[in-house]
Tab-separated table of C-alpha atoms and ligand atoms in Angstrom:
chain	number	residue	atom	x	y	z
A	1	UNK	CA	19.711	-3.808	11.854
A	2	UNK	CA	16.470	-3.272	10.087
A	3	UNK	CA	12.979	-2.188	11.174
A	4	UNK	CA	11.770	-5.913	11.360
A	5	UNK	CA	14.854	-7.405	13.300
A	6	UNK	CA	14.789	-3.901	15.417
A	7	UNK	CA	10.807	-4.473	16.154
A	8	UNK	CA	11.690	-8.530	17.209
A	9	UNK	CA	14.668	-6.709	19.554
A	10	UNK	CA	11.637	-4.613	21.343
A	11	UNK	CA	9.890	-7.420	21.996
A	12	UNK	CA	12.791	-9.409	23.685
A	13	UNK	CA	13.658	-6.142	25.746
A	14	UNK	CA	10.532	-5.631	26.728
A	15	UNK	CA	10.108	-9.021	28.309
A	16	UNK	CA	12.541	-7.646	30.869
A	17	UNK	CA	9.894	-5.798	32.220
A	18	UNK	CA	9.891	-2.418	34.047
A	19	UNK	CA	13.197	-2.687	35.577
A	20	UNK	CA	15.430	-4.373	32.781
A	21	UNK	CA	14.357	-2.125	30.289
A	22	UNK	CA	16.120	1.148	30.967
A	23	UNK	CA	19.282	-0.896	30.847
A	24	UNK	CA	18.905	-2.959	27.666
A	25	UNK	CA	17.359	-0.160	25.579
A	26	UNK	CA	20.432	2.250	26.479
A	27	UNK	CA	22.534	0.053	24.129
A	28	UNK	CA	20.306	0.798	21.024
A	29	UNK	CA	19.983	4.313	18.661
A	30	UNK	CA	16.638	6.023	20.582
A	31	UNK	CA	15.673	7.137	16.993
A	32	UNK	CA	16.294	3.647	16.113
A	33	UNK	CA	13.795	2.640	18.520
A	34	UNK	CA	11.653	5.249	18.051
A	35	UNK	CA	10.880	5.265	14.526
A	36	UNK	CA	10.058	0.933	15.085
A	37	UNK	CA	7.592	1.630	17.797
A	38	UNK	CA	5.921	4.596	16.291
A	39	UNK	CA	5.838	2.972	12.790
A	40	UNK	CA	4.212	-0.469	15.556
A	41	UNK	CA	1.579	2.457	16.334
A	42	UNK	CA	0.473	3.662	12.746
A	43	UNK	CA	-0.035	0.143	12.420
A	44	UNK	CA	-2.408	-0.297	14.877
A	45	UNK	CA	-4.017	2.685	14.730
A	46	UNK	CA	-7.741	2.646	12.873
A	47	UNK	CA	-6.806	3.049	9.636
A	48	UNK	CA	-10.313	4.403	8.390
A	49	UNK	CA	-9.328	7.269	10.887
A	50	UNK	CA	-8.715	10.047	8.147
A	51	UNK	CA	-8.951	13.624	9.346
A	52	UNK	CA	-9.314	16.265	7.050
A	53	UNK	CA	-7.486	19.076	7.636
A	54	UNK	CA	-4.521	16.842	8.843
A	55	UNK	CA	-3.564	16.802	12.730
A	56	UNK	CA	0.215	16.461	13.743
A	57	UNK	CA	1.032	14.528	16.842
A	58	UNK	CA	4.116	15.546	17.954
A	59	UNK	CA	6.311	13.147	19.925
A	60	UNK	CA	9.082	14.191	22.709
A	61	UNK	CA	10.856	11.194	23.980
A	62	UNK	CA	13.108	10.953	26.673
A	63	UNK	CA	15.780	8.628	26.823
A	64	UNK	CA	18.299	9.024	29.490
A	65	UNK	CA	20.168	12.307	29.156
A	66	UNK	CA	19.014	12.230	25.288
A	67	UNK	CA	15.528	13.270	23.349
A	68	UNK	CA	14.313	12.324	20.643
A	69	UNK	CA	11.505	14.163	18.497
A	70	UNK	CA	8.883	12.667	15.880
A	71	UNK	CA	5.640	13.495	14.240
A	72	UNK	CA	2.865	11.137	13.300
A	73	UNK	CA	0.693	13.159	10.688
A	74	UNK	CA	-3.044	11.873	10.439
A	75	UNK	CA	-4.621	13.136	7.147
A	76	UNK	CA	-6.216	12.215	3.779
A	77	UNK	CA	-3.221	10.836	2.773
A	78	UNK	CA	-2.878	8.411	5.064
A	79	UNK	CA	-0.352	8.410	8.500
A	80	UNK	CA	3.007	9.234	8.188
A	81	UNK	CA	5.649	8.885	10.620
A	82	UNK	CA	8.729	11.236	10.618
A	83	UNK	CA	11.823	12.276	12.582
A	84	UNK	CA	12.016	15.752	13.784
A	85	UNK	CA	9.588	18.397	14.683
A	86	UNK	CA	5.690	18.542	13.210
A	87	UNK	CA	4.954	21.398	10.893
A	88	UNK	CA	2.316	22.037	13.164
A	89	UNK	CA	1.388	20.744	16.458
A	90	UNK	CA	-1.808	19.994	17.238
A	91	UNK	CA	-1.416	17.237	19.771
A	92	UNK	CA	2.006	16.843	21.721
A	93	UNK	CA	2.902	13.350	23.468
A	94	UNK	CA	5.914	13.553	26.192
A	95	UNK	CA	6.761	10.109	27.016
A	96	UNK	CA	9.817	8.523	28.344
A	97	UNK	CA	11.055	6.160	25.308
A	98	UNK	CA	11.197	3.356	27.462
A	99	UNK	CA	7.421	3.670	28.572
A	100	UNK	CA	6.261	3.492	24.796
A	101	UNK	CA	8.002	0.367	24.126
A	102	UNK	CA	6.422	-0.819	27.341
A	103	UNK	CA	2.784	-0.338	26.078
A	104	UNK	CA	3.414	-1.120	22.854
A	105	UNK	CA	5.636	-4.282	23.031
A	106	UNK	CA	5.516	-5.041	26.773
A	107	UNK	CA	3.230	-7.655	28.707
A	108	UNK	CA	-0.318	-6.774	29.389
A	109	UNK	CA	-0.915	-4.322	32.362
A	110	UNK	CA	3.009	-3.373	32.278
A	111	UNK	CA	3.692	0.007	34.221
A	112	UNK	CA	3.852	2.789	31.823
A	113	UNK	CA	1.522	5.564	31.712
A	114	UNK	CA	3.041	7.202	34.363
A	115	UNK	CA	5.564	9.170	32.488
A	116	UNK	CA	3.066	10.088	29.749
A	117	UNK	CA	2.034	13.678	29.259
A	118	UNK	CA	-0.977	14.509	26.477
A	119	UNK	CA	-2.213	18.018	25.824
A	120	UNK	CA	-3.761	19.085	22.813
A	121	UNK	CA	-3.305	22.227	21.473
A	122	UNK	CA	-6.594	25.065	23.059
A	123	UNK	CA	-4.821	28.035	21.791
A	124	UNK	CA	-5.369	30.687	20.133
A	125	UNK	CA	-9.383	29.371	20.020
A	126	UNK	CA	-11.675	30.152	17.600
A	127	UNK	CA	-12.469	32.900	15.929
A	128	UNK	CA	-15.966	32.830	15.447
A	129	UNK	CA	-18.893	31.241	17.260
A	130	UNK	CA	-19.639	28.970	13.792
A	131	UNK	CA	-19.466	25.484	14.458
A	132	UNK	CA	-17.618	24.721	11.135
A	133	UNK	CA	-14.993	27.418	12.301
A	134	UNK	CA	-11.546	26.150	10.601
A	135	UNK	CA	-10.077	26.437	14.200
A	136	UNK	CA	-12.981	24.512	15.832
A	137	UNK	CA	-12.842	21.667	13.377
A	138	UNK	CA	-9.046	21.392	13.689
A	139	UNK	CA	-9.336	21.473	17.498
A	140	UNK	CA	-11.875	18.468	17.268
A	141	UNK	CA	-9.876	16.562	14.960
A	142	UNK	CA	-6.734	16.781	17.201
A	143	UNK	CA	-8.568	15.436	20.183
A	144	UNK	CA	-10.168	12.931	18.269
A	145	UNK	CA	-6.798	11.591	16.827
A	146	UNK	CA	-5.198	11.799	20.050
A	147	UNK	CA	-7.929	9.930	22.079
A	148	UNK	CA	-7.295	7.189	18.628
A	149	UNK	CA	-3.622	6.974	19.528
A	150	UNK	CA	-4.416	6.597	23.263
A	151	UNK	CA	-6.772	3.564	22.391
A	152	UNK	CA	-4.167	2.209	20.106
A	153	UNK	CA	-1.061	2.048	23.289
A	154	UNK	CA	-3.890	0.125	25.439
A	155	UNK	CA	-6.314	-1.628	23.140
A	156	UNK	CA	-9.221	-2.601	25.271
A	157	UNK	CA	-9.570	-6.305	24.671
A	158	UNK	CA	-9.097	-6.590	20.705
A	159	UNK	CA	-11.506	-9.396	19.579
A	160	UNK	CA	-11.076	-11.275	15.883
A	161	UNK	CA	-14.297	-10.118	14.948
A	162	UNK	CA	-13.312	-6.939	14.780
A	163	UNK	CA	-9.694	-7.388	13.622
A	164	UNK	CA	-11.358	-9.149	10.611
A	165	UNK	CA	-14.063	-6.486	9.890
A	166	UNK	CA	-10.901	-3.677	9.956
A	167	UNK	CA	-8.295	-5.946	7.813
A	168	UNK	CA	-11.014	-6.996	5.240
A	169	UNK	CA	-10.725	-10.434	5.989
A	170	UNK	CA	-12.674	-12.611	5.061
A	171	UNK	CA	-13.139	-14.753	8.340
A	172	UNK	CA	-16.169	-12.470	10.083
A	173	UNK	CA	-18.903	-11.694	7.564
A	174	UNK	CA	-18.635	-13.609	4.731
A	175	UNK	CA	-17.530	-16.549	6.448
A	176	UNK	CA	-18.752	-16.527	10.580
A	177	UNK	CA	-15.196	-18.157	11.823
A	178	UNK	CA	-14.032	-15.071	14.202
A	179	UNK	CA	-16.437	-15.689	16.928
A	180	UNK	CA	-15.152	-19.110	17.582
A	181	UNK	CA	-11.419	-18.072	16.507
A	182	UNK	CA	-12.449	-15.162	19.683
A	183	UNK	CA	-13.327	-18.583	21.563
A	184	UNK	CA	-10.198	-20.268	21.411
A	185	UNK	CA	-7.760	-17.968	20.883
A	186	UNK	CA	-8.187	-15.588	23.910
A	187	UNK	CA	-5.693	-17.494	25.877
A	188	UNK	CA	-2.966	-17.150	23.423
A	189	UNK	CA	-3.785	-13.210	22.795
A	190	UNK	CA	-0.884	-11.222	24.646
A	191	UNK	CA	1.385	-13.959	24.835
A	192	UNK	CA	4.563	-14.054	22.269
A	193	UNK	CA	2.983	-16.623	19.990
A	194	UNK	CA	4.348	-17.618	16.560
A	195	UNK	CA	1.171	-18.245	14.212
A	196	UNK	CA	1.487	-19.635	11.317
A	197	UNK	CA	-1.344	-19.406	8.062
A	198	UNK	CA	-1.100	-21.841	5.390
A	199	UNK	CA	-2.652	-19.581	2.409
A	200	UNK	CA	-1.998	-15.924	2.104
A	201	UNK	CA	-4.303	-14.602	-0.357
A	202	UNK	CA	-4.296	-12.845	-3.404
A	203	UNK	CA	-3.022	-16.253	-5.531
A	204	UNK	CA	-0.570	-15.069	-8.209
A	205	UNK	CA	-0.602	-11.115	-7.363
A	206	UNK	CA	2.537	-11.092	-5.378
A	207	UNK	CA	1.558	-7.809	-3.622
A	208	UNK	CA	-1.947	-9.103	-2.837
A	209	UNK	CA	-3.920	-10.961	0.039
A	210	UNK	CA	-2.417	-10.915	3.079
A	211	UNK	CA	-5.401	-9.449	4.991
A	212	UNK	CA	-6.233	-12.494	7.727
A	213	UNK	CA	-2.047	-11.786	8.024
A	214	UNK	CA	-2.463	-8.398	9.327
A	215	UNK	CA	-5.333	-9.236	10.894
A	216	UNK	CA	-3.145	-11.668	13.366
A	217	UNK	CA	-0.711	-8.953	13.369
A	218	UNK	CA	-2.989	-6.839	14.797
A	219	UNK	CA	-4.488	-9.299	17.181
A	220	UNK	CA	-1.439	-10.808	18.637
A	221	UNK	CA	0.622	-7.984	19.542
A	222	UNK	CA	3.428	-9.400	20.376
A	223	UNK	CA	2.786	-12.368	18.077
A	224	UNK	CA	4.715	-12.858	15.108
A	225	UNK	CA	2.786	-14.202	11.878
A	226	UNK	CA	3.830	-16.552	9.368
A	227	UNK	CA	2.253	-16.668	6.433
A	228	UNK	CA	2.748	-19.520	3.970
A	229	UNK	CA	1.639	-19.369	0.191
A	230	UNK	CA	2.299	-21.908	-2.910
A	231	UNK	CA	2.993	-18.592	-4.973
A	232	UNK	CA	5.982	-15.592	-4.129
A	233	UNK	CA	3.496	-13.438	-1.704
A	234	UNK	CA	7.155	-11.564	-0.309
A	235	UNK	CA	6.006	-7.852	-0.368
A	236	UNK	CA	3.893	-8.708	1.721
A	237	UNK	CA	6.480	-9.215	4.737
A	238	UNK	CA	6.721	-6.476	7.260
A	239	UNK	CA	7.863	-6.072	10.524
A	240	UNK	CA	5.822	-8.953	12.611
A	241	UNK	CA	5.040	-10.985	9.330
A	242	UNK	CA	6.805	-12.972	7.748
A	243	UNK	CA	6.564	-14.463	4.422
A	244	UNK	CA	7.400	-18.281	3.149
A	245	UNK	CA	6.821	-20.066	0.110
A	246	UNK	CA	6.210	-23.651	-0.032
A	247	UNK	CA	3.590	-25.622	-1.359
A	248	UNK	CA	1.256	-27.656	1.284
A	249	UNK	CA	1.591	-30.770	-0.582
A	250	UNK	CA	5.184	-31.192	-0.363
A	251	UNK	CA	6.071	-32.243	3.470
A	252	UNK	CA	9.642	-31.167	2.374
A	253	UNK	CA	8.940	-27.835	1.813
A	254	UNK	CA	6.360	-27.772	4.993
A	255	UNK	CA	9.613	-28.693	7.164
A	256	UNK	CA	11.929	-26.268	5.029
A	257	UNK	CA	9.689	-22.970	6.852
A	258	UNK	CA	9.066	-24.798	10.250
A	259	UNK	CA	12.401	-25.500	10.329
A	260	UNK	CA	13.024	-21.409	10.381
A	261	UNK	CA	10.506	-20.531	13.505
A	262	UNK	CA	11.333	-20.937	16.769
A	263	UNK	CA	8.362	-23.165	18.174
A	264	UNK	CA	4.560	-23.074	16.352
A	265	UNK	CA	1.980	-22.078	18.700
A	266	UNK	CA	-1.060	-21.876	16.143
A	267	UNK	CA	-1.916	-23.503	12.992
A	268	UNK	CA	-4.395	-22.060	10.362
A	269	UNK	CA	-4.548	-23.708	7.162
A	270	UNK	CA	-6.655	-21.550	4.552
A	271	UNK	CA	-4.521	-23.280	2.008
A	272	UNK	CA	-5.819	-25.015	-0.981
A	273	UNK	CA	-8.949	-26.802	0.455
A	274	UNK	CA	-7.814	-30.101	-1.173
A	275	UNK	CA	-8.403	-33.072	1.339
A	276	UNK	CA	-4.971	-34.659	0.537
A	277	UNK	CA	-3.189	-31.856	0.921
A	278	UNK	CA	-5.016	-30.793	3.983
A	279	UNK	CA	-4.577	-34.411	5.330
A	280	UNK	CA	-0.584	-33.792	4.133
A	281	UNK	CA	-0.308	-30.526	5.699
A	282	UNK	CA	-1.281	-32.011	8.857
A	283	UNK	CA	0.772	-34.989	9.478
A	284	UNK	CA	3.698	-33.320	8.601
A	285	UNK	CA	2.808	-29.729	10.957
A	286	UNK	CA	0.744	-31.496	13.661
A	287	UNK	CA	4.033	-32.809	14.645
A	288	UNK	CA	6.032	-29.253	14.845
A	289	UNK	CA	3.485	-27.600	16.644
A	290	UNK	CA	4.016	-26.757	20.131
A	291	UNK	CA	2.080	-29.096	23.085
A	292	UNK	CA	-0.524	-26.800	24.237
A	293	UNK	CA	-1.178	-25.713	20.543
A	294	UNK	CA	-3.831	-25.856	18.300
A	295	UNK	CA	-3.989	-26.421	14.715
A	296	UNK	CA	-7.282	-24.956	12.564
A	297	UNK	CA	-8.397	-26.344	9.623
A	298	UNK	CA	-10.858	-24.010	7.403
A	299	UNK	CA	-13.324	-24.403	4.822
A	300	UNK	CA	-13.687	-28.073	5.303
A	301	UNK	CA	-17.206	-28.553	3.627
A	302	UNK	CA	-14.862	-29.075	0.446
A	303	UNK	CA	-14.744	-32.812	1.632
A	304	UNK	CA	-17.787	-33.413	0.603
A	305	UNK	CA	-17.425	-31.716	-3.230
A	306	UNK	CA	-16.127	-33.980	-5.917
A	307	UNK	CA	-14.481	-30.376	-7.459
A	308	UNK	CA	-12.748	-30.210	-4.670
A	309	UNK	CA	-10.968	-33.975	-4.684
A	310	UNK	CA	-13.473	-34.613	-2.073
A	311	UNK	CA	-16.291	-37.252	-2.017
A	312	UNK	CA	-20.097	-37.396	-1.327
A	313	UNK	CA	-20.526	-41.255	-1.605
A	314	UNK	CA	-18.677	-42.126	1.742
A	315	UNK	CA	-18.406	-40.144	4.307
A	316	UNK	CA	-16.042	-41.879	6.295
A	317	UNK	CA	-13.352	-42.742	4.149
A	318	UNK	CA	-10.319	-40.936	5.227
A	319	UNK	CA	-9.061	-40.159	2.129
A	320	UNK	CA	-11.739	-36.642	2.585
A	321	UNK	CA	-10.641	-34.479	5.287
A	322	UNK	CA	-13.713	-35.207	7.064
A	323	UNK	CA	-13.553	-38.565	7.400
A	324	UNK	CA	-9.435	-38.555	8.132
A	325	UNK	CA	-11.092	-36.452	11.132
A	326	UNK	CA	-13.614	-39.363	12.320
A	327	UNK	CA	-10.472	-41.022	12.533
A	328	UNK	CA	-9.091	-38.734	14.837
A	329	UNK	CA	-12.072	-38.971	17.281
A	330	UNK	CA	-11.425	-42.730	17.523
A	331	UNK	CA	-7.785	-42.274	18.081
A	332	UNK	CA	-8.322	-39.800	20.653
A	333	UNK	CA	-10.342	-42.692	22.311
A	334	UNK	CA	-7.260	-45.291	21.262
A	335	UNK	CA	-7.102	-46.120	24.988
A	336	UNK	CA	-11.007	-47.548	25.757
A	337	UNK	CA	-10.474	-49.195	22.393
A	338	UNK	CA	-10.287	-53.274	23.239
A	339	UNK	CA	-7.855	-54.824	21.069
A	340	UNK	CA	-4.530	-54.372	23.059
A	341	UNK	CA	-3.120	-52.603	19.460
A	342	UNK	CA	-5.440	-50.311	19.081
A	343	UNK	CA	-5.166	-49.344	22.995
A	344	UNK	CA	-1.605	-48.444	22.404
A	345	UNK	CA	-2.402	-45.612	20.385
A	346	UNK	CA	-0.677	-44.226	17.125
A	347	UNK	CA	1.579	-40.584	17.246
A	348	UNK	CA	-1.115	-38.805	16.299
A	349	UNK	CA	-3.918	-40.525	18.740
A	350	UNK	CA	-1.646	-39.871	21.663
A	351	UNK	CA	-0.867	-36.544	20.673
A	352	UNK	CA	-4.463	-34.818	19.917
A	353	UNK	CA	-6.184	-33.890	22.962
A	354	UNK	CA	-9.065	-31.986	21.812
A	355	UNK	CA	-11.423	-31.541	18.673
A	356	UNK	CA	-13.774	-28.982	18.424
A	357	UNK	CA	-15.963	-28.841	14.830
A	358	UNK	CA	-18.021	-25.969	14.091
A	359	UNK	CA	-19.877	-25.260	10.682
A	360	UNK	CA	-16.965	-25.386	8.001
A	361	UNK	CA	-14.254	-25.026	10.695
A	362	UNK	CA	-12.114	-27.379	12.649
A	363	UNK	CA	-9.836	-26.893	16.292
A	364	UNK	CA	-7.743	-29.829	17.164
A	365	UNK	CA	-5.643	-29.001	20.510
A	366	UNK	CA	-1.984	-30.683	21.071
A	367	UNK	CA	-0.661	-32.033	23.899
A	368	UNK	CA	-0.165	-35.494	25.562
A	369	UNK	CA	-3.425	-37.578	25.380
A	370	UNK	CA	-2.672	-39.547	28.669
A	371	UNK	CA	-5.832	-39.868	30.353
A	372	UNK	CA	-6.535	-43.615	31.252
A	373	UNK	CA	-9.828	-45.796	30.320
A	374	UNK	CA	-11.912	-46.731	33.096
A	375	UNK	CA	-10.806	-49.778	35.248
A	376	UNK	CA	-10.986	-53.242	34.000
A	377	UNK	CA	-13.374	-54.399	36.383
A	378	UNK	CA	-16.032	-52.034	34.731
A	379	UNK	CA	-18.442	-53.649	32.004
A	380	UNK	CA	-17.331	-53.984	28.451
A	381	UNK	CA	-18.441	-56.926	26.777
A	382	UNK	CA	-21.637	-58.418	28.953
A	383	UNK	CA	-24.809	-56.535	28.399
A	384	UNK	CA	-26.659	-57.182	31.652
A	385	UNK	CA	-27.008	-53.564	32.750
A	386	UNK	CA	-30.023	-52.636	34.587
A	387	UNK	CA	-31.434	-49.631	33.612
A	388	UNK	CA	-33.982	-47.403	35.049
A	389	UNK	CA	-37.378	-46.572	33.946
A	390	UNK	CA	-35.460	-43.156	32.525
A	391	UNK	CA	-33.085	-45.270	31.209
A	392	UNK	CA	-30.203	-44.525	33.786
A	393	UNK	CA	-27.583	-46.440	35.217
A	394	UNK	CA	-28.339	-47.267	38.213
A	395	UNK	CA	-25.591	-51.141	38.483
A	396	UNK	CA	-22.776	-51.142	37.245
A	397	UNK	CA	-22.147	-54.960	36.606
A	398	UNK	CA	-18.487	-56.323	37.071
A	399	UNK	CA	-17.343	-57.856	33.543
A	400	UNK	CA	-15.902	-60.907	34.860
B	1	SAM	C1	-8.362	-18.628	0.422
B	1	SAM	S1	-6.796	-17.977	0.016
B	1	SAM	C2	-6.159	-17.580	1.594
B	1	SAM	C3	-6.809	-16.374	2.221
B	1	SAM	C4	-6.144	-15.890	3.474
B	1	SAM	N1	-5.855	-16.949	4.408
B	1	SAM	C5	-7.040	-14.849	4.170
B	1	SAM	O1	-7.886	-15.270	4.985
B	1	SAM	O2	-6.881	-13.671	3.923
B	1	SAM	C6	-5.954	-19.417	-0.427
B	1	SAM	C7	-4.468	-19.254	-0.709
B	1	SAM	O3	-3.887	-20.557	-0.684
B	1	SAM	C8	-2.860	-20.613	-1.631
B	1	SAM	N2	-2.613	-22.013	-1.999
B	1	SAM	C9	-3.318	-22.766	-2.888
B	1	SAM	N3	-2.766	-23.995	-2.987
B	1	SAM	C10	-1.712	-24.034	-2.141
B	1	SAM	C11	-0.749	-25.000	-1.807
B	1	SAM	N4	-0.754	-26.215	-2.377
B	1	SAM	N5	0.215	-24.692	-0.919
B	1	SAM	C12	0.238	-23.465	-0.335
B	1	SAM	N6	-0.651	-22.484	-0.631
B	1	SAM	C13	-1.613	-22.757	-1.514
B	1	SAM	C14	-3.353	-19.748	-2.769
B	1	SAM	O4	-2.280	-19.286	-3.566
B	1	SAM	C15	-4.130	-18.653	-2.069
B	1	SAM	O5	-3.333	-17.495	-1.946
């Protein structure tokens, strides 16, 4: 088993929650185990957190009647995870094995700090009163990492904003789409969500983009991300994120990758901008994604620029993204519509439940569109409504 099948394996055990845990995690290797959730950790932790001199965090793990020991080294090189004992240890973290899979893979508020045991290393001191005494700056250094890895086993309410801002996305700064991805997104946050982003970054470059990618990674937890690129983006894949090519045009090769996740709870497409294939994308995806879903649509001021395939002549034509969008608002009216056709509603009117357009950026919310018109008796084609001075109304007239 490999580190990303292993890490998908934590997250199924540690649905079984407190009590089934002990039990399913005895059948796996603890280092196993260990090495996935620690290498879950240096993932999350801050990675502008370099400490010069380097601070050693060593692990003791309990797992049944066996131990297992790692260090996590902080330092200008970066964080490193390895098995056995830290050249030096400035911070030591006793933890029952179980307990760490818990807070890292576990559902929110899951019991496991109890077993946890944090010191960090007072002894011998320092040897002079100096407040750049080597000692005294490695002693501050280990109880600053340590505090880092504490926040990174509980994260206190991770927002997109600031997911985007430490990934180097580009979806909170120079685009302002995080505070309304924080809007609608908080519901799905800790549950076990498969995301999916059409458009990885980096174009060509196989090993680059990728950075809205991590930055779901980091703020679903127990998510896992799909990215989705027209070029080869695979080193990019690691455990939580996978990797699919297939170009957005093509419903074949949309189907080809939805066909290979189990259930599509989110939708971003950050793909090529083009109406047509945007309006593609969507027909064939809108369909796949879960009810209670949503699917995002980015960038979509590109409707309106020629370069783009998009027009500035008509804004309603539905050939734009845009206007395919007006469309959608009358469809998710299709049943106060009064032909008897239009009433019955297409897939696509009865299936989109919400729209919500901000500046450039576009939620539409799945599920089943069911709510019924008001009743017949109530005025649609007279005009004799009498209306207040304020313009109120204040009679409803029977339209009979
Ligand atoms: C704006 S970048 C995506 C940035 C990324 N979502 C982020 O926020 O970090 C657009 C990506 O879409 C990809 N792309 C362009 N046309 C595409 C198509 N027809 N199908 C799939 N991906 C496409 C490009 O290769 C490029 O990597």
């Amino acid at each position: 088993m490999n580190d990303v099948e292993m890490t998908e394996l934590l997250l199924d055990i540690a649905d079984a929650g407190e009590h089934g845990i002990a039990d399913r995690l005895r059948r796996e290797n603890p280092c196993h185990v260990a090495r996935t959730a620690l290498e879950e950790l240096t993932f999350r932790l801050n990675p502008a957190m370099v400490t010069e001199p380097a601070v050693d965090v060593q692990f003791l793990l309990s797992a049944g009647d066996r131990s297992v020991e790692f260090a996590l080294r902080v330092g200008a090189a970066g964080i490193q995870v390895t098995e056995g004992k830290a050249p030096q240890q400035s911070v030591t973290i006793r933890w029952e094995l179980r307990d760490l899979v818990l807070a890292l893979y576990g559902r929110p508020g899951a019991a496991c700090d109890a077993t946890r045991v944090v010191s960090v290393d007072g002894e011998p001191g320092p040897r002079t009163n100096a407040p750049d005494d080597p000692w005294l700056l490695r002693y501050k250094a280990a109880g600053r990492v340590a505090g880092e890895v504490l926040n990174a086993l509980s994260p206190v309410a991770p927002s997109v904003r600031h997911e985007a801002l430490k990934a180097g996305a580009d979806k909170w700064g120079e685009n302002w789409f995080a505070a309304h991805y924080d809007r609608h997104f908080a519901k799905y946050r800790d549950r076990r969500v498969n995301v999916l982003e059409i458009g990885i970054g980096g174009f060509e470059a196989p090993g680059e983009g990728g950075e809205s990618l991590r930055m779901w990674k980091s703020y679903f937890r127990r998510g896992i991300i799909h990215g989705l690129d027209i070029f080869d983006k695979s080193p990019l894949a690691q455990p939580r994120v996978r990797i699919h090519r297939a170009d957005q045009s093509d419903p074949l090769s949309l189907r080809e990758v939805a066909d290979q996740i189990d259930g599509i709870d989110l939708i971003i497409d950050d793909g090529s901008h083009i109406s047509s294939h945007t309006i593609t994308a969507f027909h064939t995806l809108f369909p796949l994604l879960k009810d209670g879903g949503l699917y995002v649509v980015e960038d979509v001021q590109t409707s309106y620029w020629p370069g783009w395939n998009g027009g500035h002549t008509s804004f309603t034509h539905t050939a734009t993204w845009i206007g395919f969008l007006k469309k959608l608002i009358d469809g998710l009216h299709h049943q106060d519509q009064l032909d008897e056709e239009s009433r019955l509603g297409s897939y696509l009117d009865r299936s989109v439940t919400a729209i919500h357009v901000y500046h450039n950026l576009v939620f539409i919310e799945k599920g089943v569109n069911g709510e019924s018109t008001a009743p017949s008796w109530v005025r649609r084609h007279t005009n004799d409504m009498e209306l207040t001075p304020r313009g109120s109304m204040v009679k409803p007239v029977l339209d009979r």
